[in-house]
């Protein structure tokens, strides 16, 4: 079963210092924040709890609580991954836009230079043709 389907069926909530948040609230959290609630801080806390549970047994099935903790951790990791991909794509788009603008400016400068190199008669003829 897909992790978001599991989360919605379980009505999964995440305990934070500010209270409980829902799975869909994860998308509203910043990737990182030194002093507040963030995906990074949430993931660190969940990872710490998973490590405190000790080594995973391959014979004894996971407890309900352990399974929920693992699901929460996977959800947070997924949201982090998607938000990083979106951030990187946005940065690339901004760089591409800036480069296109710079190229347009250079083309305009070259066109101006070409016009400046024309004789007065050629410029008057061009003006009359417009």
PDB file of C-alpha atoms in Angstrom:
ATOM      1  CA  UNK A   1       0.000   0.000   0.000  1.00  0.00           C
ATOM      2  CA  UNK A   2       1.237   3.461  -0.906  1.00  0.00           C
ATOM      3  CA  UNK A   3       2.491   5.476   2.085  1.00  0.00           C
ATOM      4  CA  UNK A   4       0.060   8.386   1.681  1.00  0.00           C
ATOM      5  CA  UNK A   5      -2.857   5.981   1.455  1.00  0.00           C
ATOM      6  CA  UNK A   6      -1.685   4.307   4.661  1.00  0.00           C
ATOM      7  CA  UNK A   7      -1.311   7.687   6.352  1.00  0.00           C
ATOM      8  CA  UNK A   8      -4.811   8.793   5.387  1.00  0.00           C
ATOM      9  CA  UNK A   9      -6.385   5.498   6.428  1.00  0.00           C
ATOM     10  CA  UNK A  10      -4.633   5.710   9.800  1.00  0.00           C
ATOM     11  CA  UNK A  11      -5.440   9.426  10.124  1.00  0.00           C
ATOM     12  CA  UNK A  12      -1.756   9.804  10.890  1.00  0.00           C
ATOM     13  CA  UNK A  13      -0.657  12.783  12.982  1.00  0.00           C
ATOM     14  CA  UNK A  14       2.811  13.992  13.894  1.00  0.00           C
ATOM     15  CA  UNK A  15       3.665  15.094  17.429  1.00  0.00           C
ATOM     16  CA  UNK A  16       5.567  18.388  17.522  1.00  0.00           C
ATOM     17  CA  UNK A  17       6.454  20.957  20.170  1.00  0.00           C
ATOM     18  CA  UNK A  18       3.589  23.066  18.838  1.00  0.00           C
ATOM     19  CA  UNK A  19       1.057  20.241  18.914  1.00  0.00           C
ATOM     20  CA  UNK A  20      -0.070  17.653  16.401  1.00  0.00           C
ATOM     21  CA  UNK A  21       0.077  18.228  12.672  1.00  0.00           C
ATOM     22  CA  UNK A  22      -1.521  16.171   9.920  1.00  0.00           C
ATOM     23  CA  UNK A  23       0.198  14.495   6.998  1.00  0.00           C
ATOM     24  CA  UNK A  24      -0.931  17.200   4.581  1.00  0.00           C
ATOM     25  CA  UNK A  25       0.557  19.854   6.897  1.00  0.00           C
ATOM     26  CA  UNK A  26       4.014  18.456   6.122  1.00  0.00           C
ATOM     27  CA  UNK A  27       3.885  20.218   2.748  1.00  0.00           C
ATOM     28  CA  UNK A  28       3.586  23.588   4.508  1.00  0.00           C
ATOM     29  CA  UNK A  29       6.695  23.145   6.662  1.00  0.00           C
ATOM     30  CA  UNK A  30      10.012  24.675   5.585  1.00  0.00           C
ATOM     31  CA  UNK A  31      12.855  22.311   4.748  1.00  0.00           C
ATOM     32  CA  UNK A  32      14.953  23.699   7.568  1.00  0.00           C
ATOM     33  CA  UNK A  33      14.648  26.210  10.364  1.00  0.00           C
ATOM     34  CA  UNK A  34      17.190  26.541  13.162  1.00  0.00           C
ATOM     35  CA  UNK A  35      14.733  27.522  15.869  1.00  0.00           C
ATOM     36  CA  UNK A  36      11.336  26.321  14.750  1.00  0.00           C
ATOM     37  CA  UNK A  37       9.412  23.496  13.266  1.00  0.00           C
ATOM     38  CA  UNK A  38      10.873  22.171  10.014  1.00  0.00           C
ATOM     39  CA  UNK A  39      10.963  18.993   7.990  1.00  0.00           C
ATOM     40  CA  UNK A  40      14.622  18.513   8.860  1.00  0.00           C
ATOM     41  CA  UNK A  41      13.990  18.814  12.608  1.00  0.00           C
ATOM     42  CA  UNK A  42      10.971  16.511  12.363  1.00  0.00           C
ATOM     43  CA  UNK A  43      12.977  13.903  10.425  1.00  0.00           C
ATOM     44  CA  UNK A  44      15.832  14.095  12.939  1.00  0.00           C
ATOM     45  CA  UNK A  45      13.417  13.512  15.822  1.00  0.00           C
ATOM     46  CA  UNK A  46      11.745  10.546  14.104  1.00  0.00           C
ATOM     47  CA  UNK A  47      15.130   9.072  13.205  1.00  0.00           C
ATOM     48  CA  UNK A  48      16.266   9.452  16.816  1.00  0.00           C
ATOM     49  CA  UNK A  49      13.144   7.609  18.035  1.00  0.00           C
ATOM     50  CA  UNK A  50      13.701   4.817  15.513  1.00  0.00           C
ATOM     51  CA  UNK A  51      17.297   4.399  16.682  1.00  0.00           C
ATOM     52  CA  UNK A  52      16.150   4.305  20.314  1.00  0.00           C
ATOM     53  CA  UNK A  53      13.973   1.312  19.489  1.00  0.00           C
ATOM     54  CA  UNK A  54      17.133  -0.653  18.909  1.00  0.00           C
ATOM     55  CA  UNK A  55      18.044  -3.151  16.275  1.00  0.00           C
ATOM     56  CA  UNK A  56      15.254  -4.412  14.034  1.00  0.00           C
ATOM     57  CA  UNK A  57      14.302  -8.071  14.388  1.00  0.00           C
ATOM     58  CA  UNK A  58      13.765 -10.098  11.253  1.00  0.00           C
ATOM     59  CA  UNK A  59      11.834 -12.798  13.134  1.00  0.00           C
ATOM     60  CA  UNK A  60       9.604 -10.850  15.503  1.00  0.00           C
ATOM     61  CA  UNK A  61       7.131  -8.602  13.644  1.00  0.00           C
ATOM     62  CA  UNK A  62       7.229  -4.863  14.268  1.00  0.00           C
ATOM     63  CA  UNK A  63       4.885  -3.453  16.866  1.00  0.00           C
ATOM     64  CA  UNK A  64       2.056  -1.156  15.724  1.00  0.00           C
ATOM     65  CA  UNK A  65       3.871   1.820  17.255  1.00  0.00           C
ATOM     66  CA  UNK A  66       7.124   0.944  15.505  1.00  0.00           C
ATOM     67  CA  UNK A  67       5.339   0.527  12.172  1.00  0.00           C
ATOM     68  CA  UNK A  68       3.671   3.921  12.554  1.00  0.00           C
ATOM     69  CA  UNK A  69       6.992   5.529  13.455  1.00  0.00           C
ATOM     70  CA  UNK A  70       8.602   4.004  10.353  1.00  0.00           C
ATOM     71  CA  UNK A  71       5.708   5.201   8.194  1.00  0.00           C
ATOM     72  CA  UNK A  72       5.996   8.722   9.610  1.00  0.00           C
ATOM     73  CA  UNK A  73       9.722   8.750   8.900  1.00  0.00           C
ATOM     74  CA  UNK A  74       9.195   7.561   5.310  1.00  0.00           C
ATOM     75  CA  UNK A  75       6.524  10.216   4.742  1.00  0.00           C
ATOM     76  CA  UNK A  76       8.753  13.009   6.014  1.00  0.00           C
ATOM     77  CA  UNK A  77      11.688  11.765   3.917  1.00  0.00           C
ATOM     78  CA  UNK A  78       9.459  11.683   0.829  1.00  0.00           C
ATOM     79  CA  UNK A  79       8.181  15.232   1.387  1.00  0.00           C
ATOM     80  CA  UNK A  80      11.777  16.432   1.914  1.00  0.00           C
ATOM     81  CA  UNK A  81      12.882  14.765  -1.326  1.00  0.00           C
ATOM     82  CA  UNK A  82      10.026  16.297  -3.337  1.00  0.00           C
ATOM     83  CA  UNK A  83      10.516  19.776  -1.859  1.00  0.00           C
ATOM     84  CA  UNK A  84      14.264  19.664  -2.596  1.00  0.00           C
ATOM     85  CA  UNK A  85      13.538  18.629  -6.197  1.00  0.00           C
ATOM     86  CA  UNK A  86      11.018  21.478  -6.526  1.00  0.00           C
ATOM     87  CA  UNK A  87      13.458  23.991  -5.025  1.00  0.00           C
ATOM     88  CA  UNK A  88      16.239  22.862  -7.367  1.00  0.00           C
ATOM     89  CA  UNK A  89      13.929  23.020 -10.405  1.00  0.00           C
ATOM     90  CA  UNK A  90      12.872  26.549  -9.438  1.00  0.00           C
ATOM     91  CA  UNK A  91      16.513  27.637  -9.083  1.00  0.00           C
ATOM     92  CA  UNK A  92      17.345  26.158 -12.494  1.00  0.00           C
ATOM     93  CA  UNK A  93      14.360  27.937 -14.071  1.00  0.00           C
ATOM     94  CA  UNK A  94      15.494  31.263 -12.578  1.00  0.00           C
ATOM     95  CA  UNK A  95      19.044  30.752 -13.875  1.00  0.00           C
ATOM     96  CA  UNK A  96      17.708  29.868 -17.321  1.00  0.00           C
ATOM     97  CA  UNK A  97      15.447  32.939 -17.340  1.00  0.00           C
ATOM     98  CA  UNK A  98      18.348  35.208 -16.342  1.00  0.00           C
ATOM     99  CA  UNK A  99      20.569  33.748 -19.068  1.00  0.00           C
ATOM    100  CA  UNK A 100      17.848  34.232 -21.708  1.00  0.00           C
ATOM    101  CA  UNK A 101      17.436  37.851 -20.615  1.00  0.00           C
ATOM    102  CA  UNK A 102      21.174  38.447 -20.842  1.00  0.00           C
ATOM    103  CA  UNK A 103      21.267  36.943 -24.347  1.00  0.00           C
ATOM    104  CA  UNK A 104      18.331  39.160 -25.415  1.00  0.00           C
ATOM    105  CA  UNK A 105      20.188  42.224 -24.119  1.00  0.00           C
ATOM    106  CA  UNK A 106      23.335  41.262 -26.035  1.00  0.00           C
ATOM    107  CA  UNK A 107      21.293  40.718 -29.217  1.00  0.00           C
ATOM    108  CA  UNK A 108      19.697  44.149 -28.755  1.00  0.00           C
ATOM    109  CA  UNK A 109      23.150  45.709 -28.266  1.00  0.00           C
ATOM    110  CA  UNK A 110      24.416  44.045 -31.454  1.00  0.00           C
ATOM    111  CA  UNK A 111      21.369  45.248 -33.395  1.00  0.00           C
ATOM    112  CA  UNK A 112      22.004  48.773 -32.101  1.00  0.00           C
ATOM    113  CA  UNK A 113      25.646  48.515 -33.123  1.00  0.00           C
ATOM    114  CA  UNK A 114      24.636  47.337 -36.601  1.00  0.00           C
ATOM    115  CA  UNK A 115      22.301  50.313 -36.962  1.00  0.00           C
ATOM    116  CA  UNK A 116      25.022  52.697 -35.772  1.00  0.00           C
ATOM    117  CA  UNK A 117      27.343  51.415 -38.492  1.00  0.00           C
ATOM    118  CA  UNK A 118      24.876  52.221 -41.282  1.00  0.00           C
ATOM    119  CA  UNK A 119      25.278  55.393 -43.296  1.00  0.00           C
ATOM    120  CA  UNK A 120      22.905  58.313 -42.893  1.00  0.00           C
ATOM    121  CA  UNK A 121      21.342  57.580 -46.287  1.00  0.00           C
ATOM    122  CA  UNK A 122      20.720  53.939 -45.359  1.00  0.00           C
ATOM    123  CA  UNK A 123      19.130  54.986 -42.071  1.00  0.00           C
ATOM    124  CA  UNK A 124      16.884  57.559 -43.826  1.00  0.00           C
ATOM    125  CA  UNK A 125      15.791  54.924 -46.336  1.00  0.00           C
ATOM    126  CA  UNK A 126      14.984  52.489 -43.500  1.00  0.00           C
ATOM    127  CA  UNK A 127      13.026  55.221 -41.737  1.00  0.00           C
ATOM    128  CA  UNK A 128      11.051  56.029 -44.871  1.00  0.00           C
ATOM    129  CA  UNK A 129      10.261  52.317 -45.376  1.00  0.00           C
ATOM    130  CA  UNK A 130       8.658  52.183 -41.930  1.00  0.00           C
TER     131      UNK A 130
END
